[in-house]
Amino acid sequence: MTISPKIRTVLLRSARLMSEMINEVLEAYQLNYSLWQVIYLIHEHQCITSIDLSKILKVSKPSIAKRIQVLLQLNIVEPVESLDKREKKLQLTAHGYNVFNDCSKMIDVAEQDLLSNFQIKDLQQTFETLEQILQKLETNKRGEST
């Protein structure tokens, strides 16, 4: 199929430009997209270990540790006491919740502006197609046959 290299190029360029757009939104909070991913997951799970963050984001543990260190310094996350002393869980601070809510709203506005000229049915079809591509990639990554 001759269209696949074009899809790859468009997907990769779109992802890069989208993360740059989000970085511009987050800049006022001394954040970037890689830090936002951690904040988002901590908010979503309410309490999560750095090992789980590493697995979900598919990045190295040292990379997660660096991100967490920055978020600790910004008073966005805090460690949570655990019965298992080997397990270090994280949660958002009160300030972290405020930052999450503010940034979420601004990212939503930027995304809505980006997508405002598209028909809902076209966006839905695009979303479904991207979901199928993502599922196929994840399946291939796990080594499962299709």
Short mmCIF file of N, CA and C in Angstrom, two decimals:
data_model
loop_
_atom_site.label_atom_id
_atom_site.label_comp_id
_atom_site.label_asym_id
_atom_site.label_seq_id
_atom_site.Cartn_x
_atom_site.Cartn_y
_atom_site.Cartn_z
N MET A 1 0.85 -1.18 0.00
CA MET A 1 0.00 0.00 0.00
C MET A 1 0.89 1.24 0.00
N THR A 2 0.73 2.12 -0.93
CA THR A 2 1.61 3.28 -1.06
C THR A 2 1.29 4.40 -0.07
N ILE A 3 0.16 4.33 0.59
CA ILE A 3 -0.21 5.40 1.50
C ILE A 3 0.47 5.28 2.87
N SER A 4 0.94 4.10 3.25
CA SER A 4 1.48 3.90 4.60
C SER A 4 2.63 4.84 4.96
N PRO A 5 3.62 5.08 4.09
CA PRO A 5 4.67 6.03 4.49
C PRO A 5 4.11 7.43 4.75
N LYS A 6 3.08 7.81 4.02
CA LYS A 6 2.46 9.11 4.25
C LYS A 6 1.74 9.14 5.59
N ILE A 7 1.08 8.05 5.95
CA ILE A 7 0.40 7.97 7.25
C ILE A 7 1.42 8.09 8.37
N ARG A 8 2.51 7.36 8.25
CA ARG A 8 3.57 7.40 9.27
C ARG A 8 4.06 8.83 9.45
N THR A 9 4.36 9.48 8.35
CA THR A 9 4.89 10.84 8.41
C THR A 9 3.88 11.79 9.05
N VAL A 10 2.64 11.69 8.64
CA VAL A 10 1.60 12.57 9.18
C VAL A 10 1.37 12.30 10.67
N LEU A 11 1.32 11.03 11.05
CA LEU A 11 1.13 10.70 12.46
C LEU A 11 2.27 11.21 13.33
N LEU A 12 3.49 10.97 12.89
CA LEU A 12 4.64 11.39 13.69
C LEU A 12 4.76 12.92 13.78
N ARG A 13 4.54 13.60 12.66
CA ARG A 13 4.58 15.07 12.67
C ARG A 13 3.45 15.64 13.51
N SER A 14 2.26 15.05 13.40
CA SER A 14 1.12 15.52 14.19
C SER A 14 1.38 15.34 15.68
N ALA A 15 1.90 14.19 16.06
CA ALA A 15 2.19 13.93 17.47
C ALA A 15 3.21 14.93 17.99
N ARG A 16 4.22 15.21 17.20
CA ARG A 16 5.26 16.16 17.63
C ARG A 16 4.69 17.56 17.79
N LEU A 17 3.92 17.99 16.80
CA LEU A 17 3.34 19.33 16.87
C LEU A 17 2.30 19.45 17.98
N MET A 18 1.57 18.37 18.22
CA MET A 18 0.59 18.38 19.31
C MET A 18 1.31 18.50 20.66
N SER A 19 2.38 17.77 20.84
CA SER A 19 3.12 17.87 22.11
C SER A 19 3.74 19.26 22.26
N GLU A 20 4.17 19.87 21.16
CA GLU A 20 4.69 21.24 21.22
C GLU A 20 3.60 22.23 21.62
N MET A 21 2.39 22.03 21.10
CA MET A 21 1.26 22.87 21.47
C MET A 21 0.98 22.75 22.97
N ILE A 22 0.99 21.52 23.47
CA ILE A 22 0.76 21.29 24.90
C ILE A 22 1.88 21.90 25.72
N ASN A 23 3.12 21.79 25.24
CA ASN A 23 4.26 22.39 25.95
C ASN A 23 4.07 23.90 26.11
N GLU A 24 3.56 24.55 25.07
CA GLU A 24 3.32 26.00 25.15
C GLU A 24 2.30 26.32 26.23
N VAL A 25 1.27 25.50 26.34
CA VAL A 25 0.24 25.70 27.36
C VAL A 25 0.84 25.50 28.76
N LEU A 26 1.68 24.49 28.91
CA LEU A 26 2.22 24.12 30.22
C LEU A 26 3.38 24.98 30.67
N GLU A 27 3.97 25.71 29.76
CA GLU A 27 5.18 26.50 30.05
C GLU A 27 4.99 27.44 31.25
N ALA A 28 3.84 28.05 31.38
CA ALA A 28 3.58 28.99 32.47
C ALA A 28 3.68 28.31 33.84
N TYR A 29 3.55 27.01 33.88
CA TYR A 29 3.61 26.24 35.13
C TYR A 29 4.95 25.53 35.31
N GLN A 30 5.92 25.86 34.48
CA GLN A 30 7.25 25.23 34.49
C GLN A 30 7.15 23.73 34.19
N LEU A 31 6.19 23.37 33.34
CA LEU A 31 5.98 21.98 32.99
C LEU A 31 6.18 21.78 31.50
N ASN A 32 6.26 20.50 31.11
CA ASN A 32 6.30 20.12 29.71
C ASN A 32 5.47 18.84 29.56
N TYR A 33 5.36 18.38 28.34
CA TYR A 33 4.48 17.23 28.08
C TYR A 33 4.92 15.97 28.83
N SER A 34 6.22 15.73 28.95
CA SER A 34 6.66 14.52 29.66
C SER A 34 6.30 14.59 31.14
N LEU A 35 6.37 15.76 31.74
CA LEU A 35 5.94 15.92 33.13
C LEU A 35 4.42 15.82 33.24
N TRP A 36 3.74 16.38 32.24
CA TRP A 36 2.27 16.33 32.23
C TRP A 36 1.77 14.89 32.19
N GLN A 37 2.44 14.03 31.44
CA GLN A 37 2.02 12.62 31.38
C GLN A 37 2.03 12.00 32.78
N VAL A 38 3.04 12.31 33.56
CA VAL A 38 3.15 11.77 34.92
C VAL A 38 2.03 12.34 35.79
N ILE A 39 1.83 13.65 35.72
CA ILE A 39 0.77 14.29 36.51
C ILE A 39 -0.59 13.68 36.15
N TYR A 40 -0.82 13.53 34.86
CA TYR A 40 -2.09 12.99 34.38
C TYR A 40 -2.34 11.58 34.93
N LEU A 41 -1.32 10.74 34.88
CA LEU A 41 -1.48 9.36 35.37
C LEU A 41 -1.65 9.30 36.88
N ILE A 42 -0.94 10.14 37.59
CA ILE A 42 -1.11 10.17 39.05
C ILE A 42 -2.54 10.62 39.37
N HIS A 43 -3.02 11.63 38.66
CA HIS A 43 -4.39 12.08 38.87
C HIS A 43 -5.39 10.96 38.54
N GLU A 44 -5.15 10.29 37.42
CA GLU A 44 -6.05 9.22 36.98
C GLU A 44 -6.10 8.06 37.98
N HIS A 45 -4.95 7.69 38.53
CA HIS A 45 -4.88 6.55 39.45
C HIS A 45 -5.00 6.98 40.92
N GLN A 46 -4.90 8.26 41.19
CA GLN A 46 -4.95 8.86 42.52
C GLN A 46 -3.72 8.54 43.36
N CYS A 47 -3.17 7.37 43.19
CA CYS A 47 -1.97 6.97 43.92
C CYS A 47 -1.31 5.87 43.08
N ILE A 48 -0.03 6.05 42.76
CA ILE A 48 0.63 5.11 41.85
C ILE A 48 2.13 5.07 42.16
N THR A 49 2.75 3.94 41.86
CA THR A 49 4.19 3.81 42.07
C THR A 49 4.95 4.30 40.84
N SER A 50 6.20 4.63 41.05
CA SER A 50 7.04 5.06 39.93
C SER A 50 7.27 3.90 38.96
N ILE A 51 7.30 2.69 39.47
CA ILE A 51 7.46 1.51 38.61
C ILE A 51 6.26 1.38 37.68
N ASP A 52 5.07 1.58 38.22
CA ASP A 52 3.87 1.52 37.37
C ASP A 52 3.87 2.64 36.34
N LEU A 53 4.30 3.83 36.74
CA LEU A 53 4.41 4.94 35.78
C LEU A 53 5.34 4.57 34.65
N SER A 54 6.47 3.97 35.00
CA SER A 54 7.45 3.56 34.01
C SER A 54 6.86 2.55 33.03
N LYS A 55 6.12 1.60 33.54
CA LYS A 55 5.51 0.58 32.68
C LYS A 55 4.44 1.18 31.76
N ILE A 56 3.58 2.01 32.32
CA ILE A 56 2.49 2.58 31.54
C ILE A 56 3.03 3.50 30.44
N LEU A 57 4.00 4.34 30.79
CA LEU A 57 4.56 5.29 29.82
C LEU A 57 5.63 4.68 28.92
N LYS A 58 6.05 3.47 29.27
CA LYS A 58 7.07 2.77 28.49
C LYS A 58 8.37 3.59 28.39
N VAL A 59 8.78 4.10 29.55
CA VAL A 59 10.05 4.81 29.65
C VAL A 59 10.85 4.23 30.81
N SER A 60 12.13 4.49 30.82
CA SER A 60 13.00 3.91 31.84
C SER A 60 12.69 4.43 33.24
N LYS A 61 13.04 3.63 34.23
CA LYS A 61 12.84 4.03 35.62
C LYS A 61 13.65 5.28 35.97
N PRO A 62 14.91 5.40 35.50
CA PRO A 62 15.65 6.64 35.77
C PRO A 62 14.98 7.88 35.16
N SER A 63 14.37 7.72 34.00
CA SER A 63 13.66 8.83 33.37
C SER A 63 12.46 9.25 34.22
N ILE A 64 11.73 8.28 34.73
CA ILE A 64 10.59 8.58 35.62
C ILE A 64 11.09 9.23 36.90
N ALA A 65 12.20 8.73 37.44
CA ALA A 65 12.75 9.28 38.68
C ALA A 65 13.10 10.77 38.50
N LYS A 66 13.66 11.12 37.34
CA LYS A 66 13.99 12.52 37.07
C LYS A 66 12.73 13.38 37.00
N ARG A 67 11.70 12.86 36.34
CA ARG A 67 10.44 13.60 36.24
C ARG A 67 9.82 13.79 37.61
N ILE A 68 9.84 12.74 38.42
CA ILE A 68 9.26 12.82 39.76
C ILE A 68 10.02 13.83 40.61
N GLN A 69 11.33 13.85 40.48
CA GLN A 69 12.15 14.80 41.24
C GLN A 69 11.74 16.23 40.93
N VAL A 70 11.53 16.53 39.65
CA VAL A 70 11.09 17.87 39.24
C VAL A 70 9.72 18.18 39.84
N LEU A 71 8.81 17.22 39.77
CA LEU A 71 7.45 17.44 40.29
C LEU A 71 7.44 17.58 41.81
N LEU A 72 8.34 16.89 42.50
CA LEU A 72 8.48 17.08 43.94
C LEU A 72 8.96 18.49 44.26
N GLN A 73 9.95 18.97 43.50
CA GLN A 73 10.47 20.32 43.70
C GLN A 73 9.42 21.40 43.43
N LEU A 74 8.52 21.12 42.50
CA LEU A 74 7.45 22.07 42.17
C LEU A 74 6.25 21.93 43.11
N ASN A 75 6.35 21.02 44.08
CA ASN A 75 5.28 20.75 45.04
C ASN A 75 3.99 20.31 44.35
N ILE A 76 4.13 19.51 43.30
CA ILE A 76 2.97 19.01 42.57
C ILE A 76 2.63 17.60 43.00
N VAL A 77 3.64 16.81 43.34
CA VAL A 77 3.42 15.45 43.85
C VAL A 77 4.08 15.31 45.21
N GLU A 78 3.61 14.29 45.91
CA GLU A 78 4.20 13.97 47.22
C GLU A 78 4.19 12.46 47.41
N PRO A 79 5.16 11.96 48.17
CA PRO A 79 5.15 10.51 48.46
C PRO A 79 4.04 10.18 49.44
N VAL A 80 3.58 8.94 49.36
CA VAL A 80 2.52 8.45 50.24
C VAL A 80 3.10 7.31 51.06
N GLU A 81 2.81 7.33 52.35
CA GLU A 81 3.26 6.24 53.21
C GLU A 81 2.59 4.94 52.78
N SER A 82 3.36 3.87 52.79
CA SER A 82 2.85 2.57 52.38
C SER A 82 3.24 1.53 53.42
N LEU A 83 2.43 0.51 53.56
CA LEU A 83 2.75 -0.56 54.48
C LEU A 83 4.03 -1.27 54.06
N ASP A 84 4.20 -1.41 52.74
CA ASP A 84 5.41 -2.01 52.20
C ASP A 84 6.43 -0.90 51.98
N LYS A 85 7.46 -0.85 52.79
CA LYS A 85 8.46 0.21 52.73
C LYS A 85 9.24 0.23 51.42
N ARG A 86 9.26 -0.91 50.72
CA ARG A 86 9.97 -0.96 49.43
C ARG A 86 9.17 -0.27 48.33
N GLU A 87 7.88 -0.11 48.56
CA GLU A 87 6.99 0.46 47.55
C GLU A 87 6.81 1.95 47.83
N LYS A 88 7.15 2.77 46.85
CA LYS A 88 7.02 4.21 47.01
C LYS A 88 5.91 4.70 46.09
N LYS A 89 4.79 5.08 46.71
CA LYS A 89 3.66 5.57 45.94
C LYS A 89 3.66 7.09 45.95
N LEU A 90 3.00 7.64 44.92
CA LEU A 90 2.93 9.09 44.76
C LEU A 90 1.48 9.51 44.60
N GLN A 91 1.20 10.72 45.06
CA GLN A 91 -0.10 11.32 44.83
C GLN A 91 0.10 12.81 44.57
N LEU A 92 -0.93 13.45 44.05
CA LEU A 92 -0.86 14.89 43.83
C LEU A 92 -1.04 15.62 45.15
N THR A 93 -0.35 16.73 45.31
CA THR A 93 -0.57 17.62 46.45
C THR A 93 -1.81 18.45 46.16
N ALA A 94 -2.25 19.24 47.13
CA ALA A 94 -3.38 20.16 46.88
C ALA A 94 -3.00 21.12 45.75
N HIS A 95 -1.77 21.61 45.78
CA HIS A 95 -1.28 22.48 44.70
C HIS A 95 -1.27 21.71 43.38
N GLY A 96 -0.88 20.45 43.44
CA GLY A 96 -0.84 19.61 42.24
C GLY A 96 -2.22 19.45 41.61
N TYR A 97 -3.25 19.30 42.45
CA TYR A 97 -4.62 19.21 41.93
C TYR A 97 -5.03 20.52 41.24
N ASN A 98 -4.65 21.63 41.85
CA ASN A 98 -4.97 22.93 41.23
C ASN A 98 -4.26 23.08 39.89
N VAL A 99 -2.99 22.71 39.84
CA VAL A 99 -2.23 22.78 38.60
C VAL A 99 -2.86 21.85 37.56
N PHE A 100 -3.20 20.64 37.97
CA PHE A 100 -3.84 19.70 37.05
C PHE A 100 -5.12 20.29 36.46
N ASN A 101 -5.98 20.82 37.32
CA ASN A 101 -7.26 21.37 36.85
C ASN A 101 -7.04 22.56 35.92
N ASP A 102 -6.14 23.47 36.28
CA ASP A 102 -5.87 24.63 35.43
C ASP A 102 -5.33 24.20 34.07
N CYS A 103 -4.34 23.33 34.09
CA CYS A 103 -3.71 22.90 32.84
C CYS A 103 -4.67 22.08 31.98
N SER A 104 -5.48 21.24 32.62
CA SER A 104 -6.45 20.44 31.87
C SER A 104 -7.40 21.35 31.09
N LYS A 105 -7.88 22.38 31.75
CA LYS A 105 -8.80 23.31 31.09
C LYS A 105 -8.12 24.00 29.90
N MET A 106 -6.89 24.44 30.10
CA MET A 106 -6.18 25.14 29.03
C MET A 106 -5.86 24.20 27.86
N ILE A 107 -5.49 22.97 28.16
CA ILE A 107 -5.21 21.99 27.11
C ILE A 107 -6.51 21.68 26.35
N ASP A 108 -7.61 21.54 27.07
CA ASP A 108 -8.90 21.28 26.42
C ASP A 108 -9.28 22.41 25.48
N VAL A 109 -9.08 23.65 25.90
CA VAL A 109 -9.40 24.81 25.06
C VAL A 109 -8.53 24.79 23.81
N ALA A 110 -7.23 24.53 23.97
CA ALA A 110 -6.33 24.48 22.82
C ALA A 110 -6.73 23.36 21.86
N GLU A 111 -7.11 22.21 22.41
CA GLU A 111 -7.53 21.08 21.58
C GLU A 111 -8.84 21.38 20.86
N GLN A 112 -9.78 21.99 21.57
CA GLN A 112 -11.05 22.35 20.94
C GLN A 112 -10.84 23.35 19.81
N ASP A 113 -9.94 24.30 20.04
CA ASP A 113 -9.63 25.28 18.99
C ASP A 113 -9.02 24.58 17.78
N LEU A 114 -8.11 23.65 18.03
CA LEU A 114 -7.46 22.90 16.96
C LEU A 114 -8.48 22.13 16.12
N LEU A 115 -9.47 21.55 16.77
CA LEU A 115 -10.42 20.67 16.10
C LEU A 115 -11.73 21.35 15.70
N SER A 116 -11.85 22.63 15.95
CA SER A 116 -13.13 23.32 15.77
C SER A 116 -13.66 23.33 14.34
N ASN A 117 -12.82 23.22 13.34
CA ASN A 117 -13.27 23.28 11.95
C ASN A 117 -13.64 21.91 11.36
N PHE A 118 -13.60 20.88 12.18
CA PHE A 118 -13.89 19.53 11.69
C PHE A 118 -15.28 19.10 12.11
N GLN A 119 -15.90 18.28 11.28
CA GLN A 119 -17.21 17.72 11.58
C GLN A 119 -17.05 16.63 12.64
N ILE A 120 -18.03 16.53 13.52
CA ILE A 120 -18.01 15.53 14.59
C ILE A 120 -17.85 14.11 14.03
N LYS A 121 -18.58 13.80 12.97
CA LYS A 121 -18.51 12.45 12.40
C LYS A 121 -17.10 12.15 11.87
N ASP A 122 -16.44 13.16 11.29
CA ASP A 122 -15.07 12.97 10.79
C ASP A 122 -14.10 12.77 11.95
N LEU A 123 -14.28 13.53 13.01
CA LEU A 123 -13.43 13.37 14.20
C LEU A 123 -13.64 11.99 14.83
N GLN A 124 -14.87 11.54 14.87
CA GLN A 124 -15.17 10.22 15.43
C GLN A 124 -14.50 9.12 14.60
N GLN A 125 -14.60 9.23 13.29
CA GLN A 125 -13.98 8.24 12.41
C GLN A 125 -12.46 8.25 12.57
N THR A 126 -11.88 9.44 12.65
CA THR A 126 -10.44 9.56 12.85
C THR A 126 -10.02 8.94 14.18
N PHE A 127 -10.78 9.24 15.21
CA PHE A 127 -10.50 8.67 16.53
C PHE A 127 -10.54 7.15 16.49
N GLU A 128 -11.57 6.61 15.88
CA GLU A 128 -11.70 5.15 15.79
C GLU A 128 -10.54 4.54 15.01
N THR A 129 -10.15 5.18 13.93
CA THR A 129 -9.03 4.68 13.13
C THR A 129 -7.73 4.72 13.94
N LEU A 130 -7.49 5.81 14.64
CA LEU A 130 -6.28 5.92 15.46
C LEU A 130 -6.29 4.90 16.60
N GLU A 131 -7.44 4.66 17.19
CA GLU A 131 -7.56 3.64 18.23
C GLU A 131 -7.20 2.26 17.68
N GLN A 132 -7.67 1.96 16.47
CA GLN A 132 -7.35 0.67 15.86
C GLN A 132 -5.86 0.56 15.55
N ILE A 133 -5.25 1.63 15.09
CA ILE A 133 -3.81 1.64 14.84
C ILE A 133 -3.07 1.41 16.15
N LEU A 134 -3.48 2.11 17.20
CA LEU A 134 -2.84 1.95 18.51
C LEU A 134 -2.97 0.52 19.03
N GLN A 135 -4.16 -0.05 18.92
CA GLN A 135 -4.37 -1.43 19.36
C GLN A 135 -3.48 -2.39 18.59
N LYS A 136 -3.37 -2.19 17.28
CA LYS A 136 -2.52 -3.06 16.45
C LYS A 136 -1.06 -2.93 16.87
N LEU A 137 -0.60 -1.70 17.09
CA LEU A 137 0.78 -1.48 17.53
C LEU A 137 1.04 -2.14 18.88
N GLU A 138 0.09 -2.01 19.81
CA GLU A 138 0.26 -2.62 21.13
C GLU A 138 0.25 -4.14 21.04
N THR A 139 -0.61 -4.68 20.19
CA THR A 139 -0.66 -6.12 19.98
C THR A 139 0.67 -6.61 19.39
N ASN A 140 1.17 -5.91 18.38
CA ASN A 140 2.45 -6.28 17.77
C ASN A 140 3.59 -6.17 18.77
N LYS A 141 3.55 -5.17 19.63
CA LYS A 141 4.60 -4.97 20.64
C LYS A 141 4.64 -6.14 21.61
N ARG A 142 3.47 -6.67 21.94
CA ARG A 142 3.40 -7.82 22.87
C ARG A 142 3.75 -9.12 22.16
N GLY A 143 3.88 -9.07 20.83
CA GLY A 143 4.24 -10.27 20.08
C GLY A 143 3.08 -11.18 19.78
N GLU A 144 1.87 -10.64 19.90
CA GLU A 144 0.70 -11.46 19.61
C GLU A 144 0.43 -11.44 18.11
N SER A 145 -0.12 -12.51 17.61
CA SER A 145 -0.47 -12.56 16.20
C SER A 145 -1.84 -11.92 15.99
N THR A 146 -2.07 -11.46 14.78
CA THR A 146 -3.35 -10.80 14.48
C THR A 146 -4.28 -11.72 13.74
#
